[in-house]
mmCIF file of C-alpha atoms in Angstrom:
data_model
loop_
_atom_site.group_PDB
_atom_site.id
_atom_site.type_symbol
_atom_site.label_atom_id
_atom_site.label_comp_id
_atom_site.label_asym_id
_atom_site.label_seq_id
_atom_site.Cartn_x
_atom_site.Cartn_y
_atom_site.Cartn_z
ATOM 1 C CA GLN Z 67 -88.912 99.800 -14.260
ATOM 2 C CA GLN Z 68 -92.565 100.007 -14.009
ATOM 3 C CA ILE Z 69 -94.728 101.801 -16.510
ATOM 4 C CA CYS Z 70 -96.666 104.420 -15.182
ATOM 5 C CA GLY Z 71 -98.299 106.186 -18.066
ATOM 6 C CA MET Z 72 -98.904 105.945 -21.807
ATOM 7 C CA ASP Z 73 -100.440 107.929 -24.583
ATOM 8 C CA VAL Z 74 -100.844 107.539 -28.432
ATOM 9 C CA ASN Z 75 -100.594 110.837 -30.430
ATOM 10 C CA PRO Z 76 -103.664 111.857 -32.584
ATOM 11 C CA ASN Z 77 -102.104 110.554 -35.720
ATOM 12 C CA SER Z 78 -101.568 106.924 -34.127
ATOM 13 C CA ASP Z 79 -98.012 106.961 -35.231
ATOM 14 C CA GLN Z 80 -96.295 107.811 -32.044
ATOM 15 C CA LEU Z 81 -96.419 106.264 -28.424
ATOM 16 C CA VAL Z 82 -95.051 107.985 -25.254
ATOM 17 C CA ILE Z 83 -94.312 105.881 -22.189
ATOM 18 C CA GLY Z 84 -93.684 107.381 -18.587
ATOM 19 C CA ALA Z 85 -92.023 105.081 -16.416
ATOM 20 C CA ASN Z 86 -90.925 104.851 -12.602
ATOM 21 C CA ASP Z 87 -87.337 105.177 -13.540
ATOM 22 C CA ASN Z 88 -87.541 108.978 -13.928
ATOM 23 C CA ASN Z 89 -87.751 108.805 -17.703
ATOM 24 C CA SER Z 90 -90.246 108.718 -20.530
ATOM 25 C CA SER Z 91 -89.852 107.697 -24.018
ATOM 26 C CA ILE Z 92 -91.267 108.372 -27.509
ATOM 27 C CA TRP Z 93 -91.629 105.346 -29.791
ATOM 28 C CA ASP Z 94 -92.520 105.232 -33.607
ATOM 29 C CA ILE Z 95 -95.434 102.870 -33.851
ATOM 30 C CA LYS Z 96 -96.027 103.303 -37.710
ATOM 31 C CA ASP Z 97 -95.184 99.585 -37.807
ATOM 32 C CA PHE Z 98 -97.102 98.324 -34.709
ATOM 33 C CA SER Z 99 -95.381 94.776 -34.828
ATOM 34 C CA ASN Z 100 -91.877 96.571 -34.851
ATOM 35 C CA PRO Z 101 -92.013 99.684 -32.579
ATOM 36 C CA THR Z 102 -88.833 101.905 -32.490
ATOM 37 C CA LYS Z 103 -87.769 103.991 -29.953
ATOM 38 C CA MET Z 104 -87.139 107.756 -31.178
ATOM 39 C CA PHE Z 105 -86.224 109.695 -27.969
ATOM 40 C CA HIS Z 106 -85.428 109.194 -24.166
ATOM 41 C CA LEU Z 107 -86.606 112.056 -22.245
ATOM 42 C CA LYS Z 108 -84.840 112.436 -18.983
ATOM 43 C CA HIS Z 109 -86.846 113.818 -15.612
ATOM 44 C CA ASP Z 110 -86.137 114.162 -11.993
ATOM 45 C CA ALA Z 111 -88.939 111.941 -10.750
ATOM 46 C CA ALA Z 112 -91.289 109.120 -11.762
ATOM 47 C CA VAL Z 113 -93.380 110.205 -15.017
ATOM 48 C CA LYS Z 114 -96.935 108.997 -14.599
ATOM 49 C CA ALA Z 115 -98.592 112.154 -16.420
ATOM 50 C CA VAL Z 116 -98.099 111.975 -20.173
ATOM 51 C CA ALA Z 117 -100.489 113.523 -22.982
ATOM 52 C CA PHE Z 118 -99.948 114.364 -26.749
ATOM 53 C CA CYS Z 119 -101.889 117.706 -27.620
ATOM 54 C CA PRO Z 120 -105.050 116.624 -29.579
ATOM 55 C CA TRP Z 121 -104.840 119.621 -32.251
ATOM 56 C CA MET Z 122 -100.936 119.622 -32.532
ATOM 57 C CA PRO Z 123 -100.014 115.828 -32.918
ATOM 58 C CA ASN Z 124 -96.141 116.580 -32.358
ATOM 59 C CA LEU Z 125 -96.666 118.333 -29.082
ATOM 60 C CA LEU Z 126 -96.317 116.339 -25.919
ATOM 61 C CA ALA Z 127 -96.643 117.213 -22.467
ATOM 62 C CA THR Z 128 -95.145 115.073 -19.302
ATOM 63 C CA GLY Z 129 -95.339 115.727 -15.695
ATOM 64 C CA GLY Z 130 -92.899 114.925 -12.873
ATOM 65 C CA GLY Z 131 -93.582 113.324 -9.540
ATOM 66 C CA SER Z 132 -93.010 114.660 -5.998
ATOM 67 C CA ARG Z 133 -89.356 115.316 -6.246
ATOM 68 C CA ASP Z 134 -89.526 116.883 -9.948
ATOM 69 C CA ARG Z 135 -92.959 118.630 -10.107
ATOM 70 C CA ASN Z 136 -92.160 120.176 -13.649
ATOM 71 C CA LEU Z 137 -94.692 120.243 -16.581
ATOM 72 C CA ARG Z 138 -92.471 119.656 -19.366
ATOM 73 C CA PHE Z 139 -93.188 120.324 -23.084
ATOM 74 C CA TRP Z 140 -91.689 118.387 -26.122
ATOM 75 C CA HIS Z 141 -91.579 118.421 -29.778
ATOM 76 C CA THR Z 142 -91.715 114.747 -30.565
ATOM 77 C CA LYS Z 143 -90.399 114.729 -34.091
ATOM 78 C CA SER Z 144 -86.967 116.207 -32.916
ATOM 79 C CA GLY Z 145 -87.165 115.378 -29.013
ATOM 80 C CA THR Z 146 -86.651 118.942 -28.277
ATOM 81 C CA LEU Z 147 -87.509 120.032 -24.915
ATOM 82 C CA ILE Z 148 -89.591 123.457 -25.756
ATOM 83 C CA ASN Z 149 -90.544 124.719 -22.143
ATOM 84 C CA LYS Z 150 -90.424 123.686 -18.468
ATOM 85 C CA TYR Z 151 -92.878 124.954 -16.104
ATOM 86 C CA GLU Z 152 -92.614 124.369 -12.449
ATOM 87 C CA THR Z 153 -95.744 123.551 -10.567
ATOM 88 C CA LYS Z 154 -96.515 123.125 -6.681
ATOM 89 C CA GLY Z 155 -97.094 119.410 -6.327
ATOM 90 C CA GLN Z 156 -96.913 115.785 -7.765
ATOM 91 C CA ILE Z 157 -98.471 115.874 -11.240
ATOM 92 C CA THR Z 158 -100.739 112.843 -11.487
ATOM 93 C CA SER Z 159 -102.361 113.497 -14.987
ATOM 94 C CA ILE Z 160 -102.420 115.939 -17.860
ATOM 95 C CA VAL Z 161 -105.673 116.564 -20.087
ATOM 96 C CA TRP Z 162 -105.525 118.950 -22.969
ATOM 97 C CA SER Z 163 -108.590 120.796 -23.939
ATOM 98 C CA HIS Z 164 -110.133 119.897 -27.111
ATOM 99 C CA SER Z 165 -111.806 123.436 -27.621
ATOM 100 C CA GLN Z 166 -109.581 125.893 -26.045
ATOM 101 C CA LYS Z 167 -105.540 126.332 -26.182
ATOM 102 C CA GLU Z 168 -105.528 125.006 -22.635
ATOM 103 C CA ILE Z 169 -103.953 122.305 -20.523
ATOM 104 C CA LEU Z 170 -105.321 120.673 -17.211
ATOM 105 C CA VAL Z 171 -103.208 119.241 -14.560
ATOM 106 C CA THR Z 172 -103.971 117.230 -11.616
ATOM 107 C CA PHE Z 173 -101.930 116.938 -8.623
ATOM 108 C CA GLY Z 174 -101.266 114.456 -5.687
ATOM 109 C CA PHE Z 175 -98.922 115.358 -3.065
ATOM 110 C CA GLY Z 176 -98.382 119.224 -2.907
ATOM 111 C CA ASN Z 177 -96.296 121.448 -0.847
ATOM 112 C CA ILE Z 178 -97.367 122.616 2.648
ATOM 113 C CA ASN Z 179 -98.469 126.039 1.384
ATOM 114 C CA ASP Z 180 -100.811 124.846 -1.212
ATOM 115 C CA ARG Z 181 -101.751 121.366 -0.004
ATOM 116 C CA ASN Z 182 -105.039 121.297 -1.159
ATOM 117 C CA GLY Z 183 -104.841 122.505 -4.687
ATOM 118 C CA ILE Z 184 -105.873 119.326 -6.877
ATOM 119 C CA ILE Z 185 -106.607 120.688 -10.336
ATOM 120 C CA SER Z 186 -105.286 123.491 -12.157
ATOM 121 C CA VAL Z 187 -105.865 124.793 -15.873
ATOM 122 C CA TYR Z 188 -103.341 126.931 -17.621
ATOM 123 C CA SER Z 189 -103.611 128.658 -20.963
ATOM 124 C CA TYR Z 190 -100.947 127.356 -23.352
ATOM 125 C CA PRO Z 191 -98.152 128.489 -24.310
ATOM 126 C CA SER Z 192 -98.396 131.501 -21.835
ATOM 127 C CA MET Z 193 -99.128 129.088 -18.651
ATOM 128 C CA LYS Z 194 -101.175 131.679 -17.239
ATOM 129 C CA LEU Z 195 -103.495 130.140 -14.528
ATOM 130 C CA LYS Z 196 -107.114 130.071 -15.665
ATOM 131 C CA VAL Z 197 -109.070 127.833 -13.416
ATOM 132 C CA LYS Z 198 -107.668 126.222 -9.911
ATOM 133 C CA ILE Z 199 -109.704 123.712 -7.905
ATOM 134 C CA ASP Z 200 -109.154 123.169 -4.094
ATOM 135 C CA ALA Z 201 -110.216 120.158 -2.310
ATOM 136 C CA PRO Z 202 -112.086 120.966 1.013
ATOM 137 C CA THR Z 203 -109.629 118.647 2.922
ATOM 138 C CA ASP Z 204 -106.116 117.230 2.048
ATOM 139 C CA LEU Z 205 -107.040 114.965 -0.714
ATOM 140 C CA ARG Z 206 -105.069 113.855 -3.934
ATOM 141 C CA VAL Z 207 -105.998 113.113 -7.568
ATOM 142 C CA LEU Z 208 -104.501 109.802 -8.443
ATOM 143 C CA SER Z 209 -105.800 109.771 -12.222
ATOM 144 C CA SER Z 210 -108.082 111.426 -14.565
ATOM 145 C CA ASP Z 211 -109.667 111.026 -17.954
ATOM 146 C CA ILE Z 212 -111.630 113.466 -20.163
ATOM 147 C CA SER Z 213 -115.267 112.658 -21.312
ATOM 148 C CA ASN Z 214 -116.299 111.768 -24.911
ATOM 149 C CA ASP Z 215 -117.618 115.195 -25.274
ATOM 150 C CA SER Z 216 -114.378 116.689 -24.320
ATOM 151 C CA ARG Z 217 -115.995 119.139 -21.611
ATOM 152 C CA SER Z 218 -115.471 117.012 -18.442
ATOM 153 C CA ILE Z 219 -112.991 115.092 -16.518
ATOM 154 C CA CYS Z 220 -113.649 112.165 -14.283
ATOM 155 C CA THR Z 221 -110.957 112.071 -11.278
ATOM 156 C CA ALA Z 222 -110.011 109.021 -9.092
ATOM 157 C CA ILE Z 223 -109.369 110.753 -5.488
ATOM 158 C CA SER Z 224 -107.208 109.391 -2.657
ATOM 159 C CA ASP Z 225 -110.595 109.168 -0.348
ATOM 160 C CA GLN Z 226 -111.625 106.409 -2.645
ATOM 161 C CA SER Z 227 -114.346 108.704 -4.601
ATOM 162 C CA VAL Z 228 -114.692 109.373 -8.113
ATOM 163 C CA ARG Z 229 -115.412 112.938 -8.854
ATOM 164 C CA ILE Z 230 -116.713 114.689 -12.049
ATOM 165 C CA TYR Z 231 -115.607 118.095 -13.025
ATOM 166 C CA THR Z 232 -116.951 120.225 -15.798
ATOM 167 C CA ILE Z 233 -114.357 122.506 -17.136
ATOM 168 C CA TRP Z 234 -114.963 123.361 -20.773
ATOM 169 C CA GLU Z 235 -118.297 124.304 -22.091
ATOM 170 C CA SER Z 236 -117.459 125.385 -25.750
ATOM 171 C CA LYS Z 237 -118.498 123.083 -28.589
ATOM 172 C CA TYR Z 238 -115.512 124.293 -30.849
ATOM 173 C CA ASP Z 239 -113.114 121.695 -31.702
ATOM 174 C CA LEU Z 240 -109.687 122.587 -32.554
ATOM 175 C CA ARG Z 241 -108.773 120.031 -35.261
ATOM 176 C CA ASN Z 242 -105.504 120.893 -37.247
ATOM 177 C CA SER Z 243 -102.136 122.887 -36.509
ATOM 178 C CA ASN Z 244 -102.720 125.834 -38.340
ATOM 179 C CA TYR Z 245 -103.109 128.439 -35.450
ATOM 180 C CA ASP Z 246 -101.246 131.322 -34.153
ATOM 181 C CA ASN Z 247 -97.354 131.226 -33.715
ATOM 182 C CA GLY Z 248 -95.557 130.423 -30.336
ATOM 183 C CA ILE Z 249 -97.095 126.877 -29.857
ATOM 184 C CA PHE Z 250 -93.480 125.560 -29.853
ATOM 185 C CA GLY Z 251 -91.439 128.412 -28.715
ATOM 186 C CA SER Z 252 -89.286 128.063 -31.763
ATOM 187 C CA GLY Z 253 -89.639 129.820 -35.125
ATOM 188 C CA ILE Z 254 -87.872 126.708 -36.887
ATOM 189 C CA ILE Z 255 -90.166 124.188 -35.346
ATOM 190 C CA ASP Z 256 -93.178 126.437 -35.802
ATOM 191 C CA LEU Z 257 -92.411 126.665 -39.353
ATOM 192 C CA GLU Z 258 -91.769 122.977 -39.595
ATOM 193 C CA GLU Z 259 -95.054 122.232 -37.969
ATOM 194 C CA GLY Z 260 -97.004 124.446 -40.526
ATOM 195 C CA VAL Z 261 -98.039 127.202 -37.630
ATOM 196 C CA ASP Z 262 -99.159 130.396 -39.177
ATOM 197 C CA SER Z 263 -97.634 133.287 -37.533
ATOM 198 C CA THR Z 264 -99.772 135.651 -39.315
ATOM 199 C CA ILE Z 265 -102.914 134.302 -37.299
ATOM 200 C CA ASN Z 266 -103.947 136.436 -34.423
ATOM 201 C CA THR Z 267 -103.709 134.678 -30.976
ATOM 202 C CA ILE Z 268 -106.753 132.597 -29.806
ATOM 203 C CA ARG Z 269 -107.776 131.538 -26.389
#
C-alpha cells in the first residue's frame, strides 16, 4: 500500500520504508540500481515515523499509528527488535538528537487523558521523559524535520501552521558508535557494533 515514511542510514547503505499496510521494511542499497529487501518489520498500525540513529548507523526507530502507538527499536543488521515502548498517541515523526543520547517523538491523535501532548523527548536507552511540550488546544503534529545545526525542529501542525522549537543547545556532535553499553539491550549485538562497555554512561 502507500508509502508513509522513508529514511536512509548515516552510511547511506540502508533504506527504511514505512507503509500504510502496518509494516516497515529495511533495504540494502549499496547497489542503488538493485536494492535488496533485508527485513520485513511488522507493526499494529500504519508506519509513518521511521528514523535511523545518526551516531549508531545500525540502530533504527519506528513509530506506529493510532492503533499501535508503540515506539520500536531495531538492530538493522539482524532485523532484531531490541525494545518496544508504548506511548500515549499516534506517532507522526521521530528525530534523533545529534548531540545527546536522546530521541524526540511527535504525536498526532492522542488518548483522551493526554490530548494536548504533541512533542516528547526521551533519553535513550532508558526512555526517561526529558521534555514534554503541550499544545494550548487540541492540535496534531503532522510531520517534523531537524534543522541544519541539529538544534531545532520544524513542525507541520494540523491548524495549518508551521512551528519551530529549539530543543538542543549543545554543539557537541556524537559521531561514532564507541559510547556506553546498553544501546542495543544485548551484549552480543553491543559487541558486534563495537560498543565499549567500559565507558561511563553519558547523557
